[in-house]
Short mmCIF file of C-alpha atoms and ligand atoms in Angstrom, two decimals:
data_model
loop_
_atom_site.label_atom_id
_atom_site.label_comp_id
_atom_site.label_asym_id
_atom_site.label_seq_id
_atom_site.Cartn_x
_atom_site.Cartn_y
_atom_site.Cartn_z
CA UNK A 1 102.46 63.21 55.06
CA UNK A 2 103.72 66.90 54.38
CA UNK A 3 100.96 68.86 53.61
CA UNK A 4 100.91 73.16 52.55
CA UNK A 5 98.49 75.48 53.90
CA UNK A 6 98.46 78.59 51.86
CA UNK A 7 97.14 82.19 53.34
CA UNK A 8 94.61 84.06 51.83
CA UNK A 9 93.44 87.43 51.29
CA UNK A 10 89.98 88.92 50.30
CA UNK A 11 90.16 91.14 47.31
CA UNK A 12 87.00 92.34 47.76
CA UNK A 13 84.85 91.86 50.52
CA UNK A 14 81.06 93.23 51.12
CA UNK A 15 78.84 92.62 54.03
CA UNK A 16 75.77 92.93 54.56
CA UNK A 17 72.71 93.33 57.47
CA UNK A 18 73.65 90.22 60.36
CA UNK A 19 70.71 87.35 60.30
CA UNK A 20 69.01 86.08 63.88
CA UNK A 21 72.46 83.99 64.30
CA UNK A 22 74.36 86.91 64.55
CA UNK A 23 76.40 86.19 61.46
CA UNK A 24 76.33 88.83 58.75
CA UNK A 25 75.77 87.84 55.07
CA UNK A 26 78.98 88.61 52.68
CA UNK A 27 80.11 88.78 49.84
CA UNK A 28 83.99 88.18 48.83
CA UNK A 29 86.51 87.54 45.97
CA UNK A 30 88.77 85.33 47.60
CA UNK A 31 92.82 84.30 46.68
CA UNK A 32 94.92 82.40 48.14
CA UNK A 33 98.74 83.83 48.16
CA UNK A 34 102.24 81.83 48.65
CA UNK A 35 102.56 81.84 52.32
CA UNK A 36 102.30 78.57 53.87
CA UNK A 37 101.88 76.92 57.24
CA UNK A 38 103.12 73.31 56.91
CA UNK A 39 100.82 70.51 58.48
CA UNK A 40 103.24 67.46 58.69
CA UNK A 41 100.86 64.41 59.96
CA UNK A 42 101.39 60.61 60.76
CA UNK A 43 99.24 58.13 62.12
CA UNK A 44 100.40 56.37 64.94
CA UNK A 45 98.40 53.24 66.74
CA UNK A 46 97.40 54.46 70.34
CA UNK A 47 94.03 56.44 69.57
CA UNK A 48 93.89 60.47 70.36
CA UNK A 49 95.36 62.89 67.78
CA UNK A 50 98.76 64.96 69.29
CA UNK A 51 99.45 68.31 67.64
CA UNK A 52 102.37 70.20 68.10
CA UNK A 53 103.49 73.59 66.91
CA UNK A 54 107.02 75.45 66.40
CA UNK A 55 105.36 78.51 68.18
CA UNK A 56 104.69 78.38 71.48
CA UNK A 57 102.18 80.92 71.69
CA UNK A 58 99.87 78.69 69.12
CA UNK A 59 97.00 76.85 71.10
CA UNK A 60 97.52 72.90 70.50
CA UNK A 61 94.49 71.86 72.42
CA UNK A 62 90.77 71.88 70.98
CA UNK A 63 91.15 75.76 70.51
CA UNK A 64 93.27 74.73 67.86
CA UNK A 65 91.20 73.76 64.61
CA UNK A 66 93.57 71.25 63.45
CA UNK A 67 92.84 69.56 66.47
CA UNK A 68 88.71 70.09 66.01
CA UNK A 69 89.36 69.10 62.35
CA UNK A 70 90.60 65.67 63.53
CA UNK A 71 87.88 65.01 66.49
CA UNK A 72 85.18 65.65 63.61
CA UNK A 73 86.49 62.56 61.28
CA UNK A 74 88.29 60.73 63.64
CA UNK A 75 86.59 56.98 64.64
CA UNK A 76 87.77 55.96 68.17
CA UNK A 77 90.51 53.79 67.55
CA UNK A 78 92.19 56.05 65.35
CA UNK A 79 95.51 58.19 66.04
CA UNK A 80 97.56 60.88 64.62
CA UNK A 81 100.97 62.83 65.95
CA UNK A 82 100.93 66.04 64.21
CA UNK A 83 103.13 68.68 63.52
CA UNK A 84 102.58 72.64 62.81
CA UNK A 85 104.79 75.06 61.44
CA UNK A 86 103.49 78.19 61.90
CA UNK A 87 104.07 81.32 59.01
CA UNK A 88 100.87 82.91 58.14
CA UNK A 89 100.47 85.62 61.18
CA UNK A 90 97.72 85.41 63.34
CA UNK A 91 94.98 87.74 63.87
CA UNK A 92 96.07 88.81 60.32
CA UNK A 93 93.16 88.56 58.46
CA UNK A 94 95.08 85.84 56.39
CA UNK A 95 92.78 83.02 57.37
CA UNK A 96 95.74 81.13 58.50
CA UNK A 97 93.55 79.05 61.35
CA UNK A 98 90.62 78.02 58.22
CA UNK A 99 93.56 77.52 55.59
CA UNK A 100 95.37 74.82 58.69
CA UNK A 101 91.33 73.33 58.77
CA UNK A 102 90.41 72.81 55.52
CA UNK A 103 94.37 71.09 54.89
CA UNK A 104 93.95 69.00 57.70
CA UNK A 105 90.55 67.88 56.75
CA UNK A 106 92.01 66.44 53.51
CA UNK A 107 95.09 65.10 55.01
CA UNK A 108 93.23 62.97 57.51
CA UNK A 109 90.56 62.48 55.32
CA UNK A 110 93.67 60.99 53.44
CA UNK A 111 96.23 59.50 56.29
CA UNK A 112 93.08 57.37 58.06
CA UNK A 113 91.50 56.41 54.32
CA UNK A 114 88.07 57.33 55.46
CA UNK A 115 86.86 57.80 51.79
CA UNK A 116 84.75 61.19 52.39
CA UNK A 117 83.47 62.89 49.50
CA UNK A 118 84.86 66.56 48.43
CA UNK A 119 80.70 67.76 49.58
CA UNK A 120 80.96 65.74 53.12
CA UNK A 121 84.65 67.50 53.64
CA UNK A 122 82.64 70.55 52.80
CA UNK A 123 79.81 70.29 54.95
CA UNK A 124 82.19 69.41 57.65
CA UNK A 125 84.23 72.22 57.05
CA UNK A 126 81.43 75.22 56.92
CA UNK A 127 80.59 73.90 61.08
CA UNK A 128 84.41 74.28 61.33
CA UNK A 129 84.61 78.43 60.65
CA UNK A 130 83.33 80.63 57.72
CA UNK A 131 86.31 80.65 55.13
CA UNK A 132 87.14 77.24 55.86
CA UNK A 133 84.99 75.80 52.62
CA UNK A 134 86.76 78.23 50.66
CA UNK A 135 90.06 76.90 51.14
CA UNK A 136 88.78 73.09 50.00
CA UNK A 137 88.12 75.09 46.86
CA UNK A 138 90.47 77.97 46.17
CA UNK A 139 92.71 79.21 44.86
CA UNK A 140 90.50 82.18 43.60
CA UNK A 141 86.78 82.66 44.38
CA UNK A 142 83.93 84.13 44.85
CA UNK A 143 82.36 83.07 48.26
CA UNK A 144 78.65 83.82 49.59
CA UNK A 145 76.39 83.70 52.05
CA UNK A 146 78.44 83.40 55.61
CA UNK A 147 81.31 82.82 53.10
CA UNK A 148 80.78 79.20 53.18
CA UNK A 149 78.95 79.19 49.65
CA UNK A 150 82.03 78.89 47.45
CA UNK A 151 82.49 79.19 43.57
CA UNK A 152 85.41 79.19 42.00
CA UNK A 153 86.51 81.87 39.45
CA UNK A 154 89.67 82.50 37.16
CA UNK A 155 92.70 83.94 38.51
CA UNK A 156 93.11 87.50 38.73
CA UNK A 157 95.85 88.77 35.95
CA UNK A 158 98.01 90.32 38.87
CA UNK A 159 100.06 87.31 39.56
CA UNK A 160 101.16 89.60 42.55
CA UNK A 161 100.30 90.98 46.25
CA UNK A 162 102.87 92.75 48.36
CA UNK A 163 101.61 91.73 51.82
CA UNK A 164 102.46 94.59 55.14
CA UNK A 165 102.33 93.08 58.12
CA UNK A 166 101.57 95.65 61.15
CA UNK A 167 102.21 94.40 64.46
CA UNK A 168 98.91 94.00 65.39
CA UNK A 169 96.33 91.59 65.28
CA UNK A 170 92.59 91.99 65.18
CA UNK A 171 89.63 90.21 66.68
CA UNK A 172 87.66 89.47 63.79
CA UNK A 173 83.97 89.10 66.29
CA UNK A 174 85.64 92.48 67.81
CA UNK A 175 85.16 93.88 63.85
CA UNK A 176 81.74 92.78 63.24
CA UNK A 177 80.72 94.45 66.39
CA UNK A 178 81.87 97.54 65.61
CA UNK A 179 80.59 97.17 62.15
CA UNK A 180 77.65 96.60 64.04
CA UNK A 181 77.30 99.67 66.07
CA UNK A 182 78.44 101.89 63.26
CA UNK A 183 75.15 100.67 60.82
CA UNK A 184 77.19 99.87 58.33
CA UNK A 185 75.29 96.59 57.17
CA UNK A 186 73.81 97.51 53.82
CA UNK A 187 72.13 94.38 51.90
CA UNK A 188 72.22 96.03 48.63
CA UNK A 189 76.11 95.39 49.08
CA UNK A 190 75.94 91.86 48.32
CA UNK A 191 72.91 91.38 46.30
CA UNK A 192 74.58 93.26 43.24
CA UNK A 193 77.14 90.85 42.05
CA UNK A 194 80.25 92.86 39.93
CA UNK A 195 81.29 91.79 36.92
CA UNK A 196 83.83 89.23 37.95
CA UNK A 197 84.54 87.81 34.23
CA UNK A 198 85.73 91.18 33.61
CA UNK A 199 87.34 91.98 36.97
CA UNK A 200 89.16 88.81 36.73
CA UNK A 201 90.48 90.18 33.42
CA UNK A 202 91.72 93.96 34.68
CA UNK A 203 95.74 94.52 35.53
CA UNK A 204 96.31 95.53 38.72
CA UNK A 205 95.96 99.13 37.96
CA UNK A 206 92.96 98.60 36.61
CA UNK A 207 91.19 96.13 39.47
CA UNK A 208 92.41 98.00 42.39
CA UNK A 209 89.99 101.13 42.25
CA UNK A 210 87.25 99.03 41.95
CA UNK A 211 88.19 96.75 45.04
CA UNK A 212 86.25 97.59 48.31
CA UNK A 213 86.60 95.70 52.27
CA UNK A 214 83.43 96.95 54.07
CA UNK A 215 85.57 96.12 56.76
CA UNK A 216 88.24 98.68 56.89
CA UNK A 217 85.60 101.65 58.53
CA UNK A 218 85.24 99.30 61.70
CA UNK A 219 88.93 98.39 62.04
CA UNK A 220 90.28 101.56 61.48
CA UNK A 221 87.89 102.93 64.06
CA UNK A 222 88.52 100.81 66.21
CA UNK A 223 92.44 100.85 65.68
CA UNK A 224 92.91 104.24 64.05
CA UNK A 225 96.87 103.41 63.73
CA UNK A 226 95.92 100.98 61.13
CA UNK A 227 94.21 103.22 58.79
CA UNK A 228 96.97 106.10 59.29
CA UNK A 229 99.40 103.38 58.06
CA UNK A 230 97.16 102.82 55.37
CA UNK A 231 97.14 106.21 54.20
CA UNK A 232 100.81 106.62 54.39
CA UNK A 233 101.61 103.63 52.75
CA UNK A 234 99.29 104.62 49.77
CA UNK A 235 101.47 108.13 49.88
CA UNK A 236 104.40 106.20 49.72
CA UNK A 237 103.76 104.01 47.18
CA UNK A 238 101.17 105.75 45.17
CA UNK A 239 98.57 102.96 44.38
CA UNK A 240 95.72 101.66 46.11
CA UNK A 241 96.18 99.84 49.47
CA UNK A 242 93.49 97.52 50.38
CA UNK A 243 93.21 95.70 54.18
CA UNK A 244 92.05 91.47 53.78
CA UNK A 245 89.07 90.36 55.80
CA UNK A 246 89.02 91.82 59.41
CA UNK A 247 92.58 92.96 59.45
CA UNK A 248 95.50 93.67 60.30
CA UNK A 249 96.77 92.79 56.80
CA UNK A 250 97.47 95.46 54.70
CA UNK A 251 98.15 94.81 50.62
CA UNK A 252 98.35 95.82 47.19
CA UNK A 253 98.24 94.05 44.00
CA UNK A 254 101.39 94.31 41.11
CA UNK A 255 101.31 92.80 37.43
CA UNK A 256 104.58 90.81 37.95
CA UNK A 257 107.89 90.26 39.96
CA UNK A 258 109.38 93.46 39.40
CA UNK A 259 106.27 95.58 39.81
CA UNK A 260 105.69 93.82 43.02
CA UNK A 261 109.69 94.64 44.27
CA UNK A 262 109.47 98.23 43.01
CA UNK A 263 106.24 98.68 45.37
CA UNK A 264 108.01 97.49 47.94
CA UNK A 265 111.08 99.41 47.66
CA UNK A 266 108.97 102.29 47.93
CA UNK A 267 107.51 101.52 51.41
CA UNK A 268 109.67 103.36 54.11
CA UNK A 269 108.32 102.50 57.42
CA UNK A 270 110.38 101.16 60.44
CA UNK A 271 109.61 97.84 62.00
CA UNK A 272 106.76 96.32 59.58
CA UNK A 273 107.53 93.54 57.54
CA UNK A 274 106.79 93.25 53.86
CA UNK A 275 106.01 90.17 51.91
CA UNK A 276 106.35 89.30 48.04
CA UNK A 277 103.66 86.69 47.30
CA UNK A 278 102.37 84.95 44.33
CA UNK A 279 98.79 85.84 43.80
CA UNK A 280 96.17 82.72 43.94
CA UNK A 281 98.89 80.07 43.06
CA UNK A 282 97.32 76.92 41.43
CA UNK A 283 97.43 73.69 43.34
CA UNK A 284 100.42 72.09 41.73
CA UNK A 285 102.60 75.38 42.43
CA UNK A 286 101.28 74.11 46.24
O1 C5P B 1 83.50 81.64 61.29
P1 C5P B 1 84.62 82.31 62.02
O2 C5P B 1 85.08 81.55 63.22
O3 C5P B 1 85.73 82.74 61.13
O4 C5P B 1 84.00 83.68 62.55
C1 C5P B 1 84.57 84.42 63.61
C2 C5P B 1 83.54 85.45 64.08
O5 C5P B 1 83.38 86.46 63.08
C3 C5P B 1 82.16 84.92 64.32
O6 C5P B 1 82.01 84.44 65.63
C4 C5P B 1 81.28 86.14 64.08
O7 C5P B 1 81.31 86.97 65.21
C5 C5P B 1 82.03 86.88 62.99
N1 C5P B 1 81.52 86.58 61.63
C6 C5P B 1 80.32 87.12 61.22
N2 C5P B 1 79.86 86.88 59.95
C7 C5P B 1 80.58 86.12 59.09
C8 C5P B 1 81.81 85.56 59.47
C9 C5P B 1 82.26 85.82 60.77
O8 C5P B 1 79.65 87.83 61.99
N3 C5P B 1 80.12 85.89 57.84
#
């Protein structure tokens, strides 16, 4: 079984005061875009699930949340070899490690015929990690509470997001601490829900000034280079540039095709790679 695991990135992401757990209440319009990791699973007869991965530097042990994915469904005598091909950067803010979760889930769910329920997958998946439910969902919504409270929206009418890829990755705990220490919890910020019908309606243009990540102050203070590249890629292009989840992603939104290549063309900065990606594509285009 061949399975895609599409990236995503948060259009719009508010957070607000952390509970007793530690975990901080949000608030997020979430997409996924065309980049893909690609699960490729079979079940094999000796018990004990084997992952594998085309890059090295990818934990394949129970780090890895393919691998915790399979321990939570798996019944002893059961066995899987899998493989992992690795696209969506790490430390990205792309939810690459969630995405790989939630597509596992439903591929062993699947490969083992163990007959779970979309809401059991679910539950299963929010003990998993935070955007993990969101990805059983997709491909655009809008996701509460620790971001495990999913409901799914329209597309946005940009069909594109030109993805820049700094060489850096962020530690998403490191974030929230810093958003921490700076007081920037405010629980007004999620409590007023926008207008998503009509969000969901706006061309890029249009839904880009009105897009906010509560999480850029924190990762730009804590890695200043990211929000000077921010600023000069915003010169450069002269639209909005927005960063998804905790970072390091950087992207911006375009109507079509050749919006999304003439953004890019305008981006002139030495050894960062740029993406083209379809924005939220439905499950068959998976
Ligand atoms: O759930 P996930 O593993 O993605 O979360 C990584 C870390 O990010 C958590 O350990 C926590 O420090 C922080 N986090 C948070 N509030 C959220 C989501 C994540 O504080 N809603």
């Amino acid at each position: 079984m061949r399975i895609r695991s599409p990236a995503k990135i948060n259009l719009h992401l508010r957070i607000g005061v952390p509970g007793a757990d530690g975990f901080h209440p949000l608030l997020s319009w979430m997409c996924t875009v065309g980049m893909y990791d690609t699960i490729e699973m079979e079940a094999k007869r000796e018990p004990g699930v084997r992952l594998r991965c085309d890059r090295p530097d990818v934990p394949v042990d129970r780090s890895n949340l393919i691998v915790r994915a399979a321990e939570a469904l798996r019944r002893a005598h059961l066995g899987a070899d899998v493989m992992l091909q690795k696209r969506i950067p790490m430390g990205g803010g792309l939810g690459g490690g969630s995405s790989n979760a939630a597509f596992a889930l439903q591929g062993f769910n699947e490969l083992w015929r163990l007959n779970h329920s979309a809401s059991r997958l679910a539950e299963i998946g929010a003990t998993l990690g935070s955007d993990v439910v969101f990805f059983l969902h997709g491909p655009s919504s809008i996701c509460a509470g620790r971001g495990e409270r999913v409901t799914p929206i329209g597309r946005p009418l940009a069909k594109f997001a030109v993805l820049v890829f700094p060489k850096l990755s962020m530690s998403t705990p490191a974030v929230y601490r810093r958003f921490d220490e700076m007081k920037l919890g405010s629980s007004e910020a999620i409590e007023r829900q926008p207008n998503w019908n009509a969000w969901q309606r706006l061309p890029a243009e249009g839904l880009l000034p009105w897009l906010k990540n509560d999480l850029e102050a924190p990762a730009f203070s804590l890695c200043p280079e990211l929000g000077e590249l921010r600023q000069r890629l915003e010169r450069q292009i002269g639209q909005i540039v927005r960063m998804s989840g905790s970072g390091s992603t950087l992207f911006t939104l375009a109507n079509d095709f050749a919006e999304a290549e003439a953004v890019a063309a305008h981006i002139r900065q030495p050894a960062i790679d740029v993406e083209l990606c379809d924005l939220s594509p439905n499950s068959a285009e998976i």
